[in-house]
Amino acid sequence: MMKERITIFHTNDLHSHFENWSQIHQFLTQERQQLEQAGEEVLLFDIGDHADRSHPLTEGSAGKRNVDLLNNAGYDAVTIGNNEGITFSYEELNDLYRDANFEVILANLFTAEGQRPDWARPYLIKTTKSGVKVGITAVTAEYPVFYEKLGWRISSAKDELKAQVRAMKEKVDIIILLSHLGIREDEWVAEECPEIDVIMGGHTHHVLENGRLHHNVLLAAAGKFGMYTGKVEIEYDHVSGTVSGKTATLYETGELPEAEDHTERWFEEGKQLLSNEITVLNQPIHHNPLEASSPLSHLLAEAVLDWCDADLSIVTGGLLLHPLEAGPVTEYDLHRILPHPINPCLVELSGSELKEVIRQSRHQNWPTTVIRGLGFRGTILGEFVFKELVEKDHQFYVGNEPVLAEKTYRVATVDMFTFGFFFPEMHRARKQYFMPEFLRDILKEKLKGYAR
């Protein structure tokens, strides 16, 4: 055999969009079967963010059902994205892949003590029937503050990557990187690590229809939400001992053959897993995201204020997607109204910074602004709601005391307001993130024993 073809299928950033999974599963299973019957080598990888806790099935099973789906589709290896890494608790992530039939490759995650978790390995070498050795390594995006808060240590992806390439390059014929870093970082890697043959990427949800050669490294990526499945073909020349060709293709899920749809069943299963009752409401708690007086917005603002033990709190109505009806309230109900993987946060602001944040929050277009990313899983931002802040005669008061320019105030809010998109003051400020609790967990505590 002069030349050999190795086919690799890849997915990334599904974010628990299971409405596309039945078709993807069927496509991958059939394609693999056909190729393997023809004697070809086939590998299957996921590049992270397969699990997203905004779906009831992922939430109710702590991601375990995502692993089942990957098992059933015959994946060879996966890496993690930030949704696996920083939206599950330390214990949940440590247990997530316990029943995985595939390898988890991840070079830049360690315990607080500096040990690699026992469920992950920094690289993997696969040998084809003819003896070609394929080395695979993987890295994920760095969110050091969040990982540290959860009990992990995330190291420099680029440094780890270079170390793994050095460790592998004498042992393998082909090097593949599974990168949950984003397109710009992948381009940097292609420039800095010419030994890598193919980078399969994710995180920034970029779509590379036929891949892209960057410094002779093939970049491949399949967008987001299971809208595409990627295929990379590598041709290896046994005579010269080199990669003689590499191509990338994307398959659009909407154009794949119809498959038996399990979307509804998976949703109902998730709902059942979240059927635990929290409280019983005598009356509904109404909600309008565009009203500063919305009762549910005020309850959330109060819950965040108490949780963070702050002087005042700031939330928005758009965080809450529905009102709460009278009668039993289950964990599913709270998940439905607060599906976001968003954590509470305590920010320290001076009085003058606080006034500037209030001024910015009154931008007339903000309540109806459509928000994407930042962990937000709703649509519009909604009206800003303040707890323990009062304005009278053009003067702001916190706890009945006028706001003083030099005084420091403890402001309870949500993590997405600290990422720089909204308030530069909060981005720069000293802050404390509360993890792994999400807003729904905070509201749950508030509602326990609460009836109205």
Coordinates of C-alpha atoms in Angstrom, one line a residue:
M1 CA 0.0 0.0 0.0
M2 CA 1.6 3.2 -1.2
K3 CA -1.0 5.6 0.3
E4 CA -3.5 5.3 3.0
R5 CA -6.6 7.5 3.8
I6 CA -7.6 8.2 7.4
T7 CA -11.1 9.7 7.8
I8 CA -12.0 11.7 10.9
F9 CA -15.5 12.9 11.8
H10 CA -15.8 15.7 14.3
T11 CA -18.5 17.7 16.1
N12 CA -18.2 20.8 18.4
D13 CA -20.3 23.1 20.4
L14 CA -23.6 21.1 20.3
H15 CA -24.7 22.9 23.5
S16 CA -27.3 20.2 24.1
H17 CA -29.2 21.1 20.9
F18 CA -30.6 17.6 20.8
E19 CA -33.0 18.4 18.0
N20 CA -30.1 17.8 15.6
W21 CA -28.6 14.8 17.4
S22 CA -30.7 12.0 15.9
Q23 CA -29.7 12.9 12.4
I24 CA -26.0 13.4 13.4
H25 CA -26.0 10.0 15.2
Q26 CA -27.5 8.2 12.2
F27 CA -25.1 9.9 9.7
L28 CA -22.0 9.1 11.8
T29 CA -23.0 5.5 12.4
Q30 CA -23.8 4.8 8.7
E31 CA -20.8 6.6 7.3
R32 CA -18.4 4.8 9.7
Q33 CA -19.9 1.4 9.0
Q34 CA -19.5 1.9 5.2
L35 CA -15.9 3.1 5.4
E36 CA -14.8 0.4 7.9
Q37 CA -16.4 -2.3 5.7
A38 CA -14.3 -0.9 2.9
G39 CA -11.3 -1.4 5.1
E40 CA -10.7 2.3 5.8
E41 CA -9.6 3.8 9.1
V42 CA -12.2 6.0 10.8
L43 CA -12.0 8.2 14.0
L44 CA -14.6 10.3 15.7
F45 CA -14.0 13.2 18.0
D46 CA -16.0 15.9 19.8
I47 CA -14.3 19.2 20.5
G48 CA -16.2 20.3 23.7
D49 CA -19.4 22.1 24.8
H50 CA -21.5 19.1 23.9
A51 CA -23.2 19.5 27.3
D52 CA -25.1 22.7 28.1
R53 CA -27.1 22.9 31.3
S54 CA -29.8 25.1 29.6
H55 CA -31.4 21.8 28.5
P56 CA -33.4 19.9 31.1
L57 CA -31.9 16.5 30.2
T58 CA -28.3 17.8 30.7
E59 CA -29.3 19.6 33.9
G60 CA -31.3 16.7 35.4
S61 CA -28.5 14.2 34.6
A62 CA -25.6 16.5 35.4
G63 CA -24.3 15.9 31.9
K64 CA -24.3 12.0 32.1
R65 CA -26.9 11.6 29.4
N66 CA -24.7 13.6 27.0
V67 CA -22.0 11.1 27.7
D68 CA -24.5 8.3 27.0
L69 CA -25.2 9.9 23.6
L70 CA -21.5 10.1 22.8
N71 CA -21.0 6.5 23.8
N72 CA -23.9 5.3 21.7
A73 CA -22.5 7.1 18.6
G74 CA -19.2 5.4 19.1
Y75 CA -16.9 8.4 19.7
D76 CA -13.2 7.6 20.1
A77 CA -12.2 10.7 22.0
V78 CA -13.5 14.1 23.2
T79 CA -12.2 17.2 24.9
I80 CA -14.1 19.6 27.2
G81 CA -15.3 23.1 26.5
N82 CA -16.0 25.8 29.1
N83 CA -19.6 24.5 29.5
E84 CA -18.3 21.2 30.8
G85 CA -15.4 22.8 32.6
I86 CA -16.9 25.7 34.6
T87 CA -20.7 25.1 34.7
F88 CA -20.5 21.8 36.6
S89 CA -19.3 21.6 40.2
Y90 CA -15.9 20.0 40.8
E91 CA -17.6 16.8 41.9
E92 CA -19.9 16.7 38.9
L93 CA -17.1 17.2 36.4
N94 CA -14.9 14.7 38.2
D95 CA -17.7 12.1 37.8
L96 CA -19.0 13.2 34.4
Y97 CA -17.0 10.7 32.3
R98 CA -17.0 7.8 34.8
D99 CA -19.0 5.6 32.3
A100 CA -17.4 7.0 29.1
N101 CA -16.4 4.4 26.5
F102 CA -14.1 7.0 24.9
E103 CA -11.0 8.8 25.9
V104 CA -11.1 12.3 27.3
I105 CA -8.0 14.2 26.0
L106 CA -7.1 17.4 27.9
A107 CA -3.6 18.7 28.4
N108 CA -4.2 21.9 30.4
L109 CA -6.5 21.0 33.3
F110 CA -5.1 20.0 36.8
T111 CA -6.4 19.6 40.3
A112 CA -5.6 22.4 42.8
E113 CA -2.7 20.2 43.9
G114 CA -1.3 20.1 40.3
Q115 CA -2.3 16.5 39.4
R116 CA -4.0 15.6 36.1
P117 CA -7.5 14.4 36.8
D118 CA -7.7 10.6 36.5
W119 CA -10.4 10.8 33.8
A120 CA -8.3 12.8 31.3
R121 CA -5.0 12.2 29.5
P122 CA -2.8 14.8 27.8
Y123 CA -2.5 12.9 24.5
L124 CA -3.5 9.7 22.8
I125 CA -1.8 7.7 20.1
K126 CA -4.0 5.6 17.7
T127 CA -2.3 3.1 15.4
T128 CA -3.9 2.2 12.1
K129 CA -3.9 -1.4 10.8
S130 CA -0.9 -0.6 8.6
G131 CA 1.0 0.9 11.5
V132 CA 0.6 4.6 11.0
K133 CA 0.6 6.3 14.3
V134 CA -1.8 9.2 14.9
G135 CA -1.1 11.4 17.9
I136 CA -4.0 13.4 19.3
T137 CA -3.8 16.1 21.9
A138 CA -6.3 18.7 23.2
V139 CA -6.6 21.9 25.1
T140 CA -9.5 24.0 26.3
A141 CA -10.1 27.8 26.8
E142 CA -8.6 29.3 29.9
Y143 CA -10.9 30.8 32.5
P144 CA -8.5 30.8 35.5
V145 CA -10.7 32.7 38.0
F146 CA -13.6 30.4 37.4
Y147 CA -11.7 27.1 37.3
E148 CA -9.8 28.1 40.5
K149 CA -13.1 29.0 42.3
L150 CA -14.3 25.4 41.5
G151 CA -11.1 23.8 42.8
W152 CA -9.3 23.2 39.4
R153 CA -6.2 24.8 38.0
I154 CA -6.2 25.6 34.3
S155 CA -2.7 26.2 32.8
S156 CA -1.6 27.9 29.6
A157 CA -3.1 26.1 26.7
K158 CA -0.2 27.1 24.4
D159 CA 2.5 26.0 26.8
E160 CA 0.9 22.6 27.4
L161 CA 0.2 22.1 23.7
K162 CA 3.9 22.7 22.9
A163 CA 4.9 20.3 25.6
Q164 CA 2.6 17.6 24.3
V165 CA 3.7 18.1 20.7
R166 CA 7.4 17.7 21.8
A167 CA 6.5 14.6 23.7
M168 CA 4.7 13.0 20.8
K169 CA 6.5 14.1 17.7
E170 CA 9.2 11.4 17.7
K171 CA 6.6 8.7 18.3
V172 CA 3.9 9.5 15.7
D173 CA 3.5 10.1 12.0
I174 CA 0.5 12.5 12.2
I175 CA -0.4 15.1 14.8
I176 CA -4.0 16.3 15.4
L177 CA -5.1 18.9 17.9
L178 CA -8.6 19.1 19.3
S179 CA -8.9 22.8 20.2
H180 CA -11.6 24.4 22.3
L181 CA -9.7 27.7 22.1
G182 CA -11.4 29.6 19.2
I183 CA -10.3 30.6 15.7
R184 CA -7.8 33.3 16.5
E185 CA -5.9 31.0 18.9
D186 CA -6.0 28.2 16.4
E187 CA -4.4 30.4 13.8
W188 CA -1.6 31.3 16.4
V189 CA -1.1 27.6 17.1
A190 CA -0.8 26.9 13.3
E191 CA 1.9 29.5 13.1
E192 CA 3.8 28.4 16.3
C193 CA 3.5 24.6 16.0
P194 CA 4.2 23.6 12.3
E195 CA 4.4 19.9 13.4
I196 CA 0.6 19.8 13.8
D197 CA -1.1 18.5 10.7
V198 CA -4.8 19.3 11.5
I199 CA -6.5 21.5 14.1
M200 CA -10.2 20.7 14.8
G201 CA -11.6 23.7 16.5
G202 CA -14.6 25.1 18.4
H203 CA -15.5 27.6 21.1
T204 CA -16.0 30.6 18.8
H205 CA -18.7 28.7 16.8
H206 CA -16.9 29.4 13.5
V207 CA -17.9 27.6 10.3
L208 CA -15.1 26.5 7.9
E209 CA -17.0 24.8 5.1
N210 CA -13.9 23.3 3.4
G211 CA -11.5 23.9 6.1
R212 CA -8.7 26.4 5.7
L213 CA -4.9 26.0 5.3
H214 CA -3.1 28.3 7.6
H215 CA 0.7 28.0 7.5
N216 CA 0.1 24.6 5.9
V217 CA -1.9 23.4 9.0
L218 CA -5.5 22.4 8.1
L219 CA -8.0 24.2 10.3
A220 CA -11.5 22.5 10.5
A221 CA -14.6 23.6 12.5
A222 CA -18.3 22.8 12.4
G223 CA -20.1 25.9 13.7
K224 CA -22.5 25.4 16.6
F225 CA -25.6 23.6 17.9
G226 CA -25.2 20.6 15.7
M227 CA -26.0 22.5 12.5
Y228 CA -23.0 20.8 10.8
T229 CA -20.9 17.6 11.2
G230 CA -17.3 17.8 10.0
K231 CA -15.2 15.3 8.1
V232 CA -11.4 15.5 7.6
E233 CA -9.6 13.2 5.3
I234 CA -5.8 12.7 5.7
E235 CA -3.8 11.0 3.0
Y236 CA -0.6 9.4 4.3
D237 CA 2.2 8.4 1.9
H238 CA 4.0 5.3 3.1
V239 CA 6.9 5.7 0.7
S240 CA 7.9 9.2 1.8
G241 CA 6.6 8.8 5.4
T242 CA 4.6 12.1 5.2
V243 CA 1.1 13.5 5.0
S244 CA 0.5 13.9 1.2
G245 CA -2.9 15.4 1.4
K246 CA -5.6 16.7 3.8
T247 CA -9.1 18.0 3.1
A248 CA -12.1 19.1 5.2
T249 CA -15.8 19.0 4.4
L250 CA -18.9 20.0 6.4
Y251 CA -22.3 18.3 6.2
E252 CA -25.3 20.4 7.0
T253 CA -27.7 18.6 9.4
G254 CA -30.8 20.0 7.6
E255 CA -29.7 18.2 4.5
L256 CA -28.9 14.8 6.1
P257 CA -31.5 11.9 5.7
E258 CA -34.4 12.0 8.2
A259 CA -33.9 10.0 11.4
E260 CA -36.2 8.9 14.1
D261 CA -36.6 12.0 16.3
H262 CA -36.1 11.6 20.1
T263 CA -36.1 15.3 20.9
E264 CA -39.4 15.2 22.7
R265 CA -38.5 12.1 24.7
W266 CA -35.2 13.6 25.8
F267 CA -36.9 16.8 26.9
E268 CA -39.6 14.8 28.9
E269 CA -36.9 12.7 30.5
G270 CA -35.1 15.8 31.6
K271 CA -38.4 17.3 32.9
Q272 CA -38.9 14.1 34.9
L273 CA -35.4 14.2 36.4
L274 CA -36.2 17.8 37.6
S275 CA -39.7 17.0 39.0
N276 CA -38.6 17.5 42.7
E277 CA -41.0 19.9 44.4
I278 CA -39.5 23.0 46.0
T279 CA -42.5 24.9 47.3
V280 CA -46.2 25.5 46.7
L281 CA -47.4 29.0 45.8
N282 CA -50.8 30.2 46.9
Q283 CA -50.7 32.9 44.2
P284 CA -48.7 33.3 41.0
I285 CA -45.6 35.6 41.0
H286 CA -46.2 37.8 38.0
H287 CA -43.4 38.9 35.7
N288 CA -42.9 41.4 32.9
P289 CA -39.2 41.8 31.9
L290 CA -39.8 45.4 30.7
E291 CA -41.2 46.6 34.0
A292 CA -38.9 47.8 36.9
S293 CA -41.8 46.9 39.3
S294 CA -42.0 43.2 38.2
P295 CA -42.6 41.1 41.3
L296 CA -40.4 38.2 40.1
S297 CA -37.5 40.5 39.2
H298 CA -37.7 41.9 42.7
L299 CA -37.7 38.5 44.3
L300 CA -34.6 37.6 42.2
A301 CA -32.9 40.9 43.2
E302 CA -33.6 40.1 46.8
A303 CA -32.3 36.5 46.6
V304 CA -29.0 37.7 45.0
L305 CA -28.7 40.5 47.6
D306 CA -29.1 38.0 50.5
W307 CA -26.9 35.3 48.9
C308 CA -24.0 37.7 48.4
D309 CA -24.5 39.6 51.7
A310 CA -24.3 42.9 49.9
D311 CA -25.4 46.5 50.4
L312 CA -27.5 46.6 47.2
S313 CA -28.2 44.4 44.2
I314 CA -28.7 44.9 40.4
V315 CA -30.4 42.4 38.1
T316 CA -32.5 42.7 34.9
G317 CA -35.9 41.5 34.1
G318 CA -34.8 39.6 31.0
L319 CA -32.9 37.1 33.1
L320 CA -36.3 35.6 34.0
L321 CA -38.1 34.0 31.0
H322 CA -41.5 33.3 32.5
P323 CA -43.6 34.1 35.6
L324 CA -44.2 31.4 38.3
E325 CA -47.7 30.0 38.4
A326 CA -49.7 29.3 41.5
G327 CA -49.4 25.7 42.9
P328 CA -46.4 23.4 43.2
V329 CA -43.0 24.8 42.0
T330 CA -40.5 22.2 40.8
E331 CA -36.8 22.3 39.9
Y332 CA -38.0 22.1 36.3
D333 CA -40.0 25.3 36.7
L334 CA -37.0 27.1 38.0
H335 CA -34.8 25.7 35.2
R336 CA -37.4 26.9 32.7
I337 CA -37.5 30.5 34.0
L338 CA -33.7 30.7 34.6
P339 CA -31.9 28.3 32.2
H340 CA -28.7 30.3 32.1
P341 CA -25.4 29.1 33.4
I342 CA -24.9 32.4 35.2
N343 CA -23.4 32.8 38.7
P344 CA -24.1 35.5 41.2
C345 CA -21.2 37.9 41.8
L346 CA -20.2 40.5 44.5
V347 CA -18.6 43.6 43.1
E348 CA -16.9 46.4 45.1
L349 CA -17.6 49.8 43.7
S350 CA -16.9 53.3 44.9
G351 CA -19.9 55.6 45.2
S352 CA -18.9 57.5 42.1
E353 CA -18.5 54.2 40.2
L354 CA -21.9 53.1 41.4
K355 CA -23.5 56.3 40.1
E356 CA -21.8 55.8 36.7
V357 CA -23.2 52.2 36.6
I358 CA -26.7 53.5 37.4
R359 CA -26.4 56.2 34.7
Q360 CA -25.3 53.6 32.1
S361 CA -28.1 51.3 33.1
R362 CA -30.6 53.9 32.1
H363 CA -29.7 53.8 28.5
Q364 CA -33.1 53.7 26.8
N365 CA -32.2 51.0 24.3
W366 CA -30.9 48.5 26.8
P367 CA -34.1 46.8 28.0
T368 CA -35.0 45.6 24.5
T369 CA -31.5 44.8 23.4
V370 CA -31.1 41.2 22.3
I371 CA -28.3 39.5 24.1
R372 CA -26.2 36.7 22.8
G373 CA -23.4 34.9 24.6
L374 CA -22.0 35.7 28.1
G375 CA -23.9 32.7 29.4
F376 CA -27.2 34.3 28.7
R377 CA -29.8 31.9 27.4
G378 CA -32.8 34.3 27.1
T379 CA -33.5 36.9 24.4
I380 CA -33.7 40.5 25.7
L381 CA -31.8 42.2 28.5
G382 CA -35.0 43.6 30.2
E383 CA -35.4 46.5 32.6
F384 CA -32.7 47.0 35.3
V385 CA -34.0 46.3 38.8
F386 CA -32.2 47.6 42.0
K387 CA -32.7 46.4 45.5
E388 CA -31.8 48.6 48.5
L389 CA -31.2 51.6 46.2
V390 CA -33.5 54.6 46.4
E391 CA -33.5 57.8 44.5
K392 CA -35.1 61.0 45.8
D393 CA -34.5 64.6 45.0
H394 CA -31.8 63.6 42.5
Q395 CA -29.9 61.9 45.2
F396 CA -29.2 58.1 45.6
Y397 CA -29.5 56.4 48.9
V398 CA -28.3 52.9 50.0
G399 CA -29.6 51.8 53.3
N400 CA -31.1 55.2 54.0
E401 CA -27.7 56.8 53.7
P402 CA -26.8 59.1 50.7
V403 CA -24.3 57.5 48.3
L404 CA -20.8 59.0 49.0
A405 CA -18.3 59.3 46.1
E406 CA -15.4 57.8 48.0
K407 CA -17.2 55.1 50.0
T408 CA -17.0 51.5 48.9
Y409 CA -20.3 49.6 48.2
R410 CA -20.8 45.9 48.0
V411 CA -22.9 45.3 45.0
A412 CA -24.6 41.9 44.3
T413 CA -25.2 41.2 40.6
V414 CA -24.7 38.6 37.9
D415 CA -21.4 37.5 36.4
M416 CA -22.2 38.6 32.9
F417 CA -22.2 42.3 33.9
T418 CA -18.5 42.0 34.9
F419 CA -17.2 40.7 31.6
G420 CA -16.7 44.2 30.1
F421 CA -19.5 44.3 27.6
F422 CA -21.9 46.3 29.9
F423 CA -20.0 48.2 32.7
P424 CA -16.3 49.0 32.5
E425 CA -16.5 49.9 36.2
M426 CA -17.5 46.3 37.1
H427 CA -15.0 44.8 34.7
R428 CA -12.2 46.6 36.5
A429 CA -13.5 46.2 40.0
R430 CA -12.6 43.8 42.8
K431 CA -15.1 41.0 42.6
Q432 CA -16.0 37.6 44.0
Y433 CA -17.8 35.0 42.0
F434 CA -20.1 32.5 43.8
M435 CA -19.7 29.1 42.3
P436 CA -21.0 26.5 41.4
E437 CA -24.4 28.0 42.2
F438 CA -26.5 29.5 39.4
L439 CA -29.2 32.1 39.7
R440 CA -31.9 29.3 39.8
D441 CA -30.1 27.8 42.8
I442 CA -30.2 31.1 44.6
L443 CA -33.9 31.6 43.8
K444 CA -34.6 28.0 44.9
E445 CA -33.2 28.8 48.4
K446 CA -35.3 31.9 48.5
L447 CA -38.5 30.0 47.6
K448 CA -38.0 27.1 50.0
G449 CA -40.8 27.5 52.6
Y450 CA -42.0 30.6 50.7
A451 CA -45.8 30.6 49.9
R452 CA -48.0 33.5 48.9

